[in-house]
Amino acid sequence: MSDLLERLRGRGWRLTSQRRVVAEVLDGEHVHLTADEVHARAVERLPEISRATVYNTLGELVGLGEVLEVATDGRAKRYDPNAHHAHQHLVCYGCGAIRDVHPQGDPLAALPASERFGFTLSGAEITYRGLCPDCSTGS
Ligand SMILES: [Zn+2]
Ligand SMILES: [Zn+2]
């Protein structure tokens, strides 16, 4: 579990019922939902929650560093609660499914000094692409 709710409680984030529902929807492993998906699931639990509230709450969570925004080319941004464990993404170019993956070795170390242009590196985002099992069996 990403224990997002625990982390938010630990930070003293004011958990209104609306914020709680958004955090609950995002909690878990391999969660990469679009804002619209978060809204659709939140409505199932709290019918009166508005799209604007969901968007604002997502923005706050990203600002707090507790949720990551994952951009996957050409598709809507996804929200990822797995913000504290360095990981990369494996993306299906058929259906857009995303898995959290942990390549071996340090991705920063993979970039030689001659390719760093004097930058001090702080992170790397790597996207592995391919077809998931469902898409590769061509249903
Ligand atoms: Zn797929
Ligand atoms: Zn992820």
mmCIF file with all atom_site columns, C-alpha atoms and ligand atoms in Angstrom:
data_model
loop_
_atom_site.group_PDB
_atom_site.id
_atom_site.type_symbol
_atom_site.label_atom_id
_atom_site.label_alt_id
_atom_site.label_comp_id
_atom_site.label_asym_id
_atom_site.label_entity_id
_atom_site.label_seq_id
_atom_site.pdbx_PDB_ins_code
_atom_site.Cartn_x
_atom_site.Cartn_y
_atom_site.Cartn_z
_atom_site.occupancy
_atom_site.B_iso_or_equiv
_atom_site.pdbx_formal_charge
_atom_site.auth_seq_id
_atom_site.auth_comp_id
_atom_site.auth_asym_id
_atom_site.auth_atom_id
_atom_site.pdbx_PDB_model_num
ATOM   1   C  CA . MET A 1 1   ? 0.000   0.000   0.000   1.00 0.00 ? 1   MET A CA 1
ATOM   2   C  CA . SER A 1 2   ? 1.087   3.561   -0.550  1.00 0.00 ? 2   SER A CA 1
ATOM   3   C  CA . ASP A 1 3   ? -0.359  4.498   2.877   1.00 0.00 ? 3   ASP A CA 1
ATOM   4   C  CA . LEU A 1 4   ? -1.277  7.906   1.488   1.00 0.00 ? 4   LEU A CA 1
ATOM   5   C  CA . LEU A 1 5   ? -3.934  8.525   4.130   1.00 0.00 ? 5   LEU A CA 1
ATOM   6   C  CA . GLU A 1 6   ? -1.507  7.750   6.946   1.00 0.00 ? 6   GLU A CA 1
ATOM   7   C  CA . ARG A 1 7   ? 1.049   10.123  5.500   1.00 0.00 ? 7   ARG A CA 1
ATOM   8   C  CA . LEU A 1 8   ? -1.510  12.899  5.193   1.00 0.00 ? 8   LEU A CA 1
ATOM   9   C  CA . ARG A 1 9   ? -2.689  12.391  8.743   1.00 0.00 ? 9   ARG A CA 1
ATOM   10  C  CA . GLY A 1 10  ? 0.922   12.446  9.892   1.00 0.00 ? 10  GLY A CA 1
ATOM   11  C  CA . ARG A 1 11  ? 1.394   15.830  8.242   1.00 0.00 ? 11  ARG A CA 1
ATOM   12  C  CA . GLY A 1 12  ? -1.694  17.229  9.923   1.00 0.00 ? 12  GLY A CA 1
ATOM   13  C  CA . TRP A 1 13  ? -3.485  17.792  6.609   1.00 0.00 ? 13  TRP A CA 1
ATOM   14  C  CA . ARG A 1 14  ? -7.052  18.755  7.402   1.00 0.00 ? 14  ARG A CA 1
ATOM   15  C  CA . LEU A 1 15  ? -9.032  15.713  6.282   1.00 0.00 ? 15  LEU A CA 1
ATOM   16  C  CA . THR A 1 16  ? -12.474 16.906  5.262   1.00 0.00 ? 16  THR A CA 1
ATOM   17  C  CA . SER A 1 17  ? -14.783 14.199  3.962   1.00 0.00 ? 17  SER A CA 1
ATOM   18  C  CA . GLN A 1 18  ? -14.097 15.352  0.394   1.00 0.00 ? 18  GLN A CA 1
ATOM   19  C  CA . ARG A 1 19  ? -10.322 15.292  0.794   1.00 0.00 ? 19  ARG A CA 1
ATOM   20  C  CA . ARG A 1 20  ? -10.520 11.936  2.511   1.00 0.00 ? 20  ARG A CA 1
ATOM   21  C  CA . VAL A 1 21  ? -12.444 10.413  -0.384  1.00 0.00 ? 21  VAL A CA 1
ATOM   22  C  CA . VAL A 1 22  ? -9.897  11.674  -2.921  1.00 0.00 ? 22  VAL A CA 1
ATOM   23  C  CA . ALA A 1 23  ? -7.048  10.262  -0.829  1.00 0.00 ? 23  ALA A CA 1
ATOM   24  C  CA . GLU A 1 24  ? -8.858  6.936   -0.407  1.00 0.00 ? 24  GLU A CA 1
ATOM   25  C  CA . VAL A 1 25  ? -9.456  6.629   -4.133  1.00 0.00 ? 25  VAL A CA 1
ATOM   26  C  CA . LEU A 1 26  ? -5.743  7.201   -4.791  1.00 0.00 ? 26  LEU A CA 1
ATOM   27  C  CA . ASP A 1 27  ? -4.459  4.892   -2.074  1.00 0.00 ? 27  ASP A CA 1
ATOM   28  C  CA . GLY A 1 28  ? -2.952  1.620   -3.152  1.00 0.00 ? 28  GLY A CA 1
ATOM   29  C  CA . GLU A 1 29  ? -0.295  0.134   -5.365  1.00 0.00 ? 29  GLU A CA 1
ATOM   30  C  CA . HIS A 1 30  ? 0.113   0.714   -9.082  1.00 0.00 ? 30  HIS A CA 1
ATOM   31  C  CA . VAL A 1 31  ? -2.498  3.451   -8.896  1.00 0.00 ? 31  VAL A CA 1
ATOM   32  C  CA . HIS A 1 32  ? -2.199  5.854   -11.815 1.00 0.00 ? 32  HIS A CA 1
ATOM   33  C  CA . LEU A 1 33  ? -5.582  7.461   -12.311 1.00 0.00 ? 33  LEU A CA 1
ATOM   34  C  CA . THR A 1 34  ? -6.531  10.447  -14.429 1.00 0.00 ? 34  THR A CA 1
ATOM   35  C  CA . ALA A 1 35  ? -8.327  13.295  -12.671 1.00 0.00 ? 35  ALA A CA 1
ATOM   36  C  CA . ASP A 1 36  ? -11.566 12.216  -14.352 1.00 0.00 ? 36  ASP A CA 1
ATOM   37  C  CA . GLU A 1 37  ? -11.133 8.653   -13.092 1.00 0.00 ? 37  GLU A CA 1
ATOM   38  C  CA . VAL A 1 38  ? -10.478 9.946   -9.589  1.00 0.00 ? 38  VAL A CA 1
ATOM   39  C  CA . HIS A 1 39  ? -13.652 12.004  -9.843  1.00 0.00 ? 39  HIS A CA 1
ATOM   40  C  CA . ALA A 1 40  ? -15.724 9.070   -11.130 1.00 0.00 ? 40  ALA A CA 1
ATOM   41  C  CA . ARG A 1 41  ? -14.597 6.866   -8.234  1.00 0.00 ? 41  ARG A CA 1
ATOM   42  C  CA . ALA A 1 42  ? -14.969 9.620   -5.662  1.00 0.00 ? 42  ALA A CA 1
ATOM   43  C  CA . VAL A 1 43  ? -18.580 10.199  -6.751  1.00 0.00 ? 43  VAL A CA 1
ATOM   44  C  CA . GLU A 1 44  ? -19.370 6.557   -5.991  1.00 0.00 ? 44  GLU A CA 1
ATOM   45  C  CA . ARG A 1 45  ? -18.437 7.200   -2.363  1.00 0.00 ? 45  ARG A CA 1
ATOM   46  C  CA . LEU A 1 46  ? -19.498 10.815  -2.019  1.00 0.00 ? 46  LEU A CA 1
ATOM   47  C  CA . PRO A 1 47  ? -22.106 11.698  -4.673  1.00 0.00 ? 47  PRO A CA 1
ATOM   48  C  CA . GLU A 1 48  ? -21.962 15.449  -4.066  1.00 0.00 ? 48  GLU A CA 1
ATOM   49  C  CA . ILE A 1 49  ? -18.224 15.837  -4.657  1.00 0.00 ? 49  ILE A CA 1
ATOM   50  C  CA . SER A 1 50  ? -17.570 18.176  -7.582  1.00 0.00 ? 50  SER A CA 1
ATOM   51  C  CA . ARG A 1 51  ? -15.018 17.863  -10.320 1.00 0.00 ? 51  ARG A CA 1
ATOM   52  C  CA . ALA A 1 52  ? -13.505 21.201  -9.233  1.00 0.00 ? 52  ALA A CA 1
ATOM   53  C  CA . THR A 1 53  ? -12.985 19.911  -5.690  1.00 0.00 ? 53  THR A CA 1
ATOM   54  C  CA . VAL A 1 54  ? -11.293 16.788  -7.012  1.00 0.00 ? 54  VAL A CA 1
ATOM   55  C  CA . TYR A 1 55  ? -9.004  18.836  -9.255  1.00 0.00 ? 55  TYR A CA 1
ATOM   56  C  CA . ASN A 1 56  ? -8.138  21.260  -6.456  1.00 0.00 ? 56  ASN A CA 1
ATOM   57  C  CA . THR A 1 57  ? -7.444  18.441  -4.026  1.00 0.00 ? 57  THR A CA 1
ATOM   58  C  CA . LEU A 1 58  ? -5.207  16.676  -6.530  1.00 0.00 ? 58  LEU A CA 1
ATOM   59  C  CA . GLY A 1 59  ? -3.309  19.925  -7.036  1.00 0.00 ? 59  GLY A CA 1
ATOM   60  C  CA . GLU A 1 60  ? -2.800  20.272  -3.296  1.00 0.00 ? 60  GLU A CA 1
ATOM   61  C  CA . LEU A 1 61  ? -1.587  16.698  -2.939  1.00 0.00 ? 61  LEU A CA 1
ATOM   62  C  CA . VAL A 1 62  ? 0.909   17.248  -5.747  1.00 0.00 ? 62  VAL A CA 1
ATOM   63  C  CA . GLY A 1 63  ? 2.016   20.503  -4.090  1.00 0.00 ? 63  GLY A CA 1
ATOM   64  C  CA . LEU A 1 64  ? 2.594   18.627  -0.841  1.00 0.00 ? 64  LEU A CA 1
ATOM   65  C  CA . GLY A 1 65  ? 4.750   16.125  -2.683  1.00 0.00 ? 65  GLY A CA 1
ATOM   66  C  CA . GLU A 1 66  ? 2.502   13.256  -1.592  1.00 0.00 ? 66  GLU A CA 1
ATOM   67  C  CA . VAL A 1 67  ? 1.195   12.489  -5.071  1.00 0.00 ? 67  VAL A CA 1
ATOM   68  C  CA . LEU A 1 68  ? 3.160   12.515  -8.317  1.00 0.00 ? 68  LEU A CA 1
ATOM   69  C  CA . GLU A 1 69  ? 1.909   13.691  -11.661 1.00 0.00 ? 69  GLU A CA 1
ATOM   70  C  CA . VAL A 1 70  ? 2.792   11.229  -14.365 1.00 0.00 ? 70  VAL A CA 1
ATOM   71  C  CA . ALA A 1 71  ? 2.688   12.527  -17.898 1.00 0.00 ? 71  ALA A CA 1
ATOM   72  C  CA . THR A 1 72  ? 2.210   9.870   -20.526 1.00 0.00 ? 72  THR A CA 1
ATOM   73  C  CA . ASP A 1 73  ? 2.493   11.287  -24.004 1.00 0.00 ? 73  ASP A CA 1
ATOM   74  C  CA . GLY A 1 74  ? -0.756  12.294  -25.605 1.00 0.00 ? 74  GLY A CA 1
ATOM   75  C  CA . ARG A 1 75  ? -2.874  10.947  -22.770 1.00 0.00 ? 75  ARG A CA 1
ATOM   76  C  CA . ALA A 1 76  ? -4.304  12.721  -19.736 1.00 0.00 ? 76  ALA A CA 1
ATOM   77  C  CA . LYS A 1 77  ? -1.997  13.223  -16.768 1.00 0.00 ? 77  LYS A CA 1
ATOM   78  C  CA . ARG A 1 78  ? -2.129  10.457  -14.166 1.00 0.00 ? 78  ARG A CA 1
ATOM   79  C  CA . TYR A 1 79  ? -1.886  10.773  -10.412 1.00 0.00 ? 79  TYR A CA 1
ATOM   80  C  CA . ASP A 1 80  ? 0.399   8.388   -8.562  1.00 0.00 ? 80  ASP A CA 1
ATOM   81  C  CA . PRO A 1 81  ? 0.393   8.084   -4.742  1.00 0.00 ? 81  PRO A CA 1
ATOM   82  C  CA . ASN A 1 82  ? 3.678   6.171   -4.723  1.00 0.00 ? 82  ASN A CA 1
ATOM   83  C  CA . ALA A 1 83  ? 5.603   9.397   -4.196  1.00 0.00 ? 83  ALA A CA 1
ATOM   84  C  CA . HIS A 1 84  ? 8.227   8.279   -1.712  1.00 0.00 ? 84  HIS A CA 1
ATOM   85  C  CA . HIS A 1 85  ? 9.662   5.193   -3.359  1.00 0.00 ? 85  HIS A CA 1
ATOM   86  C  CA . ALA A 1 86  ? 11.798  5.912   -6.383  1.00 0.00 ? 86  ALA A CA 1
ATOM   87  C  CA . HIS A 1 87  ? 10.321  4.024   -9.280  1.00 0.00 ? 87  HIS A CA 1
ATOM   88  C  CA . GLN A 1 88  ? 9.952   4.150   -13.019 1.00 0.00 ? 88  GLN A CA 1
ATOM   89  C  CA . HIS A 1 89  ? 7.011   3.337   -15.247 1.00 0.00 ? 89  HIS A CA 1
ATOM   90  C  CA . LEU A 1 90  ? 6.156   0.630   -17.699 1.00 0.00 ? 90  LEU A CA 1
ATOM   91  C  CA . VAL A 1 91  ? 3.472   1.829   -20.096 1.00 0.00 ? 91  VAL A CA 1
ATOM   92  C  CA . CYS A 1 92  ? 1.359   -0.158  -22.543 1.00 0.00 ? 92  CYS A CA 1
ATOM   93  C  CA . TYR A 1 93  ? 0.994   1.743   -25.802 1.00 0.00 ? 93  TYR A CA 1
ATOM   94  C  CA . GLY A 1 94  ? -2.135  -0.243  -26.563 1.00 0.00 ? 94  GLY A CA 1
ATOM   95  C  CA . CYS A 1 95  ? -4.376  0.476   -23.577 1.00 0.00 ? 95  CYS A CA 1
ATOM   96  C  CA . GLY A 1 96  ? -2.257  2.892   -21.531 1.00 0.00 ? 96  GLY A CA 1
ATOM   97  C  CA . ALA A 1 97  ? -1.919  0.552   -18.529 1.00 0.00 ? 97  ALA A CA 1
ATOM   98  C  CA . ILE A 1 98  ? 0.912   1.663   -16.225 1.00 0.00 ? 98  ILE A CA 1
ATOM   99  C  CA . ARG A 1 99  ? 2.935   -0.426  -13.790 1.00 0.00 ? 99  ARG A CA 1
ATOM   100 C  CA . ASP A 1 100 ? 5.466   0.780   -11.228 1.00 0.00 ? 100 ASP A CA 1
ATOM   101 C  CA . VAL A 1 101 ? 8.817   -0.845  -11.929 1.00 0.00 ? 101 VAL A CA 1
ATOM   102 C  CA . HIS A 1 102 ? 12.186  -0.812  -10.239 1.00 0.00 ? 102 HIS A CA 1
ATOM   103 C  CA . PRO A 1 103 ? 15.069  -1.197  -12.670 1.00 0.00 ? 103 PRO A CA 1
ATOM   104 C  CA . GLN A 1 104 ? 18.306  -2.490  -11.241 1.00 0.00 ? 104 GLN A CA 1
ATOM   105 C  CA . GLY A 1 105 ? 21.076  -0.012  -10.619 1.00 0.00 ? 105 GLY A CA 1
ATOM   106 C  CA . ASP A 1 106 ? 20.978  3.729   -10.140 1.00 0.00 ? 106 ASP A CA 1
ATOM   107 C  CA . PRO A 1 107 ? 19.516  5.531   -13.165 1.00 0.00 ? 107 PRO A CA 1
ATOM   108 C  CA . LEU A 1 108 ? 21.494  8.652   -12.233 1.00 0.00 ? 108 LEU A CA 1
ATOM   109 C  CA . ALA A 1 109 ? 24.736  6.711   -12.336 1.00 0.00 ? 109 ALA A CA 1
ATOM   110 C  CA . ALA A 1 110 ? 23.862  5.557   -15.839 1.00 0.00 ? 110 ALA A CA 1
ATOM   111 C  CA . LEU A 1 111 ? 24.456  9.070   -17.180 1.00 0.00 ? 111 LEU A CA 1
ATOM   112 C  CA . PRO A 1 112 ? 28.196  9.623   -17.667 1.00 0.00 ? 112 PRO A CA 1
ATOM   113 C  CA . ALA A 1 113 ? 29.810  12.906  -16.542 1.00 0.00 ? 113 ALA A CA 1
ATOM   114 C  CA . SER A 1 114 ? 30.392  13.872  -20.179 1.00 0.00 ? 114 SER A CA 1
ATOM   115 C  CA . GLU A 1 115 ? 26.602  13.909  -20.707 1.00 0.00 ? 115 GLU A CA 1
ATOM   116 C  CA . ARG A 1 116 ? 25.737  15.963  -17.640 1.00 0.00 ? 116 ARG A CA 1
ATOM   117 C  CA . PHE A 1 117 ? 26.668  19.421  -18.946 1.00 0.00 ? 117 PHE A CA 1
ATOM   118 C  CA . GLY A 1 118 ? 27.657  20.505  -15.444 1.00 0.00 ? 118 GLY A CA 1
ATOM   119 C  CA . PHE A 1 119 ? 24.213  19.725  -14.005 1.00 0.00 ? 119 PHE A CA 1
ATOM   120 C  CA . THR A 1 120 ? 23.831  18.430  -10.471 1.00 0.00 ? 120 THR A CA 1
ATOM   121 C  CA . LEU A 1 121 ? 21.392  15.560  -10.963 1.00 0.00 ? 121 LEU A CA 1
ATOM   122 C  CA . SER A 1 122 ? 18.492  15.045  -8.610  1.00 0.00 ? 122 SER A CA 1
ATOM   123 C  CA . GLY A 1 123 ? 16.253  12.572  -10.388 1.00 0.00 ? 123 GLY A CA 1
ATOM   124 C  CA . ALA A 1 124 ? 15.464  10.610  -13.513 1.00 0.00 ? 124 ALA A CA 1
ATOM   125 C  CA . GLU A 1 125 ? 12.217  9.563   -15.103 1.00 0.00 ? 125 GLU A CA 1
ATOM   126 C  CA . ILE A 1 126 ? 12.367  6.541   -17.302 1.00 0.00 ? 126 ILE A CA 1
ATOM   127 C  CA . THR A 1 127 ? 9.419   5.192   -19.222 1.00 0.00 ? 127 THR A CA 1
ATOM   128 C  CA . TYR A 1 128 ? 9.589   1.666   -20.565 1.00 0.00 ? 128 TYR A CA 1
ATOM   129 C  CA . ARG A 1 129 ? 7.078   1.009   -23.328 1.00 0.00 ? 129 ARG A CA 1
ATOM   130 C  CA . GLY A 1 130 ? 5.556   -2.042  -24.829 1.00 0.00 ? 130 GLY A CA 1
ATOM   131 C  CA . LEU A 1 131 ? 2.404   -4.105  -25.026 1.00 0.00 ? 131 LEU A CA 1
ATOM   132 C  CA . CYS A 1 132 ? 0.808   -5.552  -21.911 1.00 0.00 ? 132 CYS A CA 1
ATOM   133 C  CA . PRO A 1 133 ? -0.253  -9.232  -21.951 1.00 0.00 ? 133 PRO A CA 1
ATOM   134 C  CA . ASP A 1 134 ? -3.895  -8.318  -22.667 1.00 0.00 ? 134 ASP A CA 1
ATOM   135 C  CA . CYS A 1 135 ? -2.975  -6.170  -25.655 1.00 0.00 ? 135 CYS A CA 1
ATOM   136 C  CA . SER A 1 136 ? -0.332  -8.505  -27.067 1.00 0.00 ? 136 SER A CA 1
ATOM   137 C  CA . THR A 1 137 ? -2.822  -11.377 -27.324 1.00 0.00 ? 137 THR A CA 1
ATOM   138 C  CA . GLY A 1 138 ? -4.832  -9.083  -29.608 1.00 0.00 ? 138 GLY A CA 1
ATOM   139 C  CA . SER A 1 139 ? -8.381  -9.468  -28.382 1.00 0.00 ? 139 SER A CA 1
HETATM 140 ZN ZN . ZN  B 2 .   ? -2.423  -2.942  -22.864 1.00 0.00 ? 1   ZN  B ZN 1
HETATM 141 ZN ZN . ZN  B 2 .   ? 4.032   5.049   -10.405 1.00 0.00 ? 2   ZN  B ZN 1
#
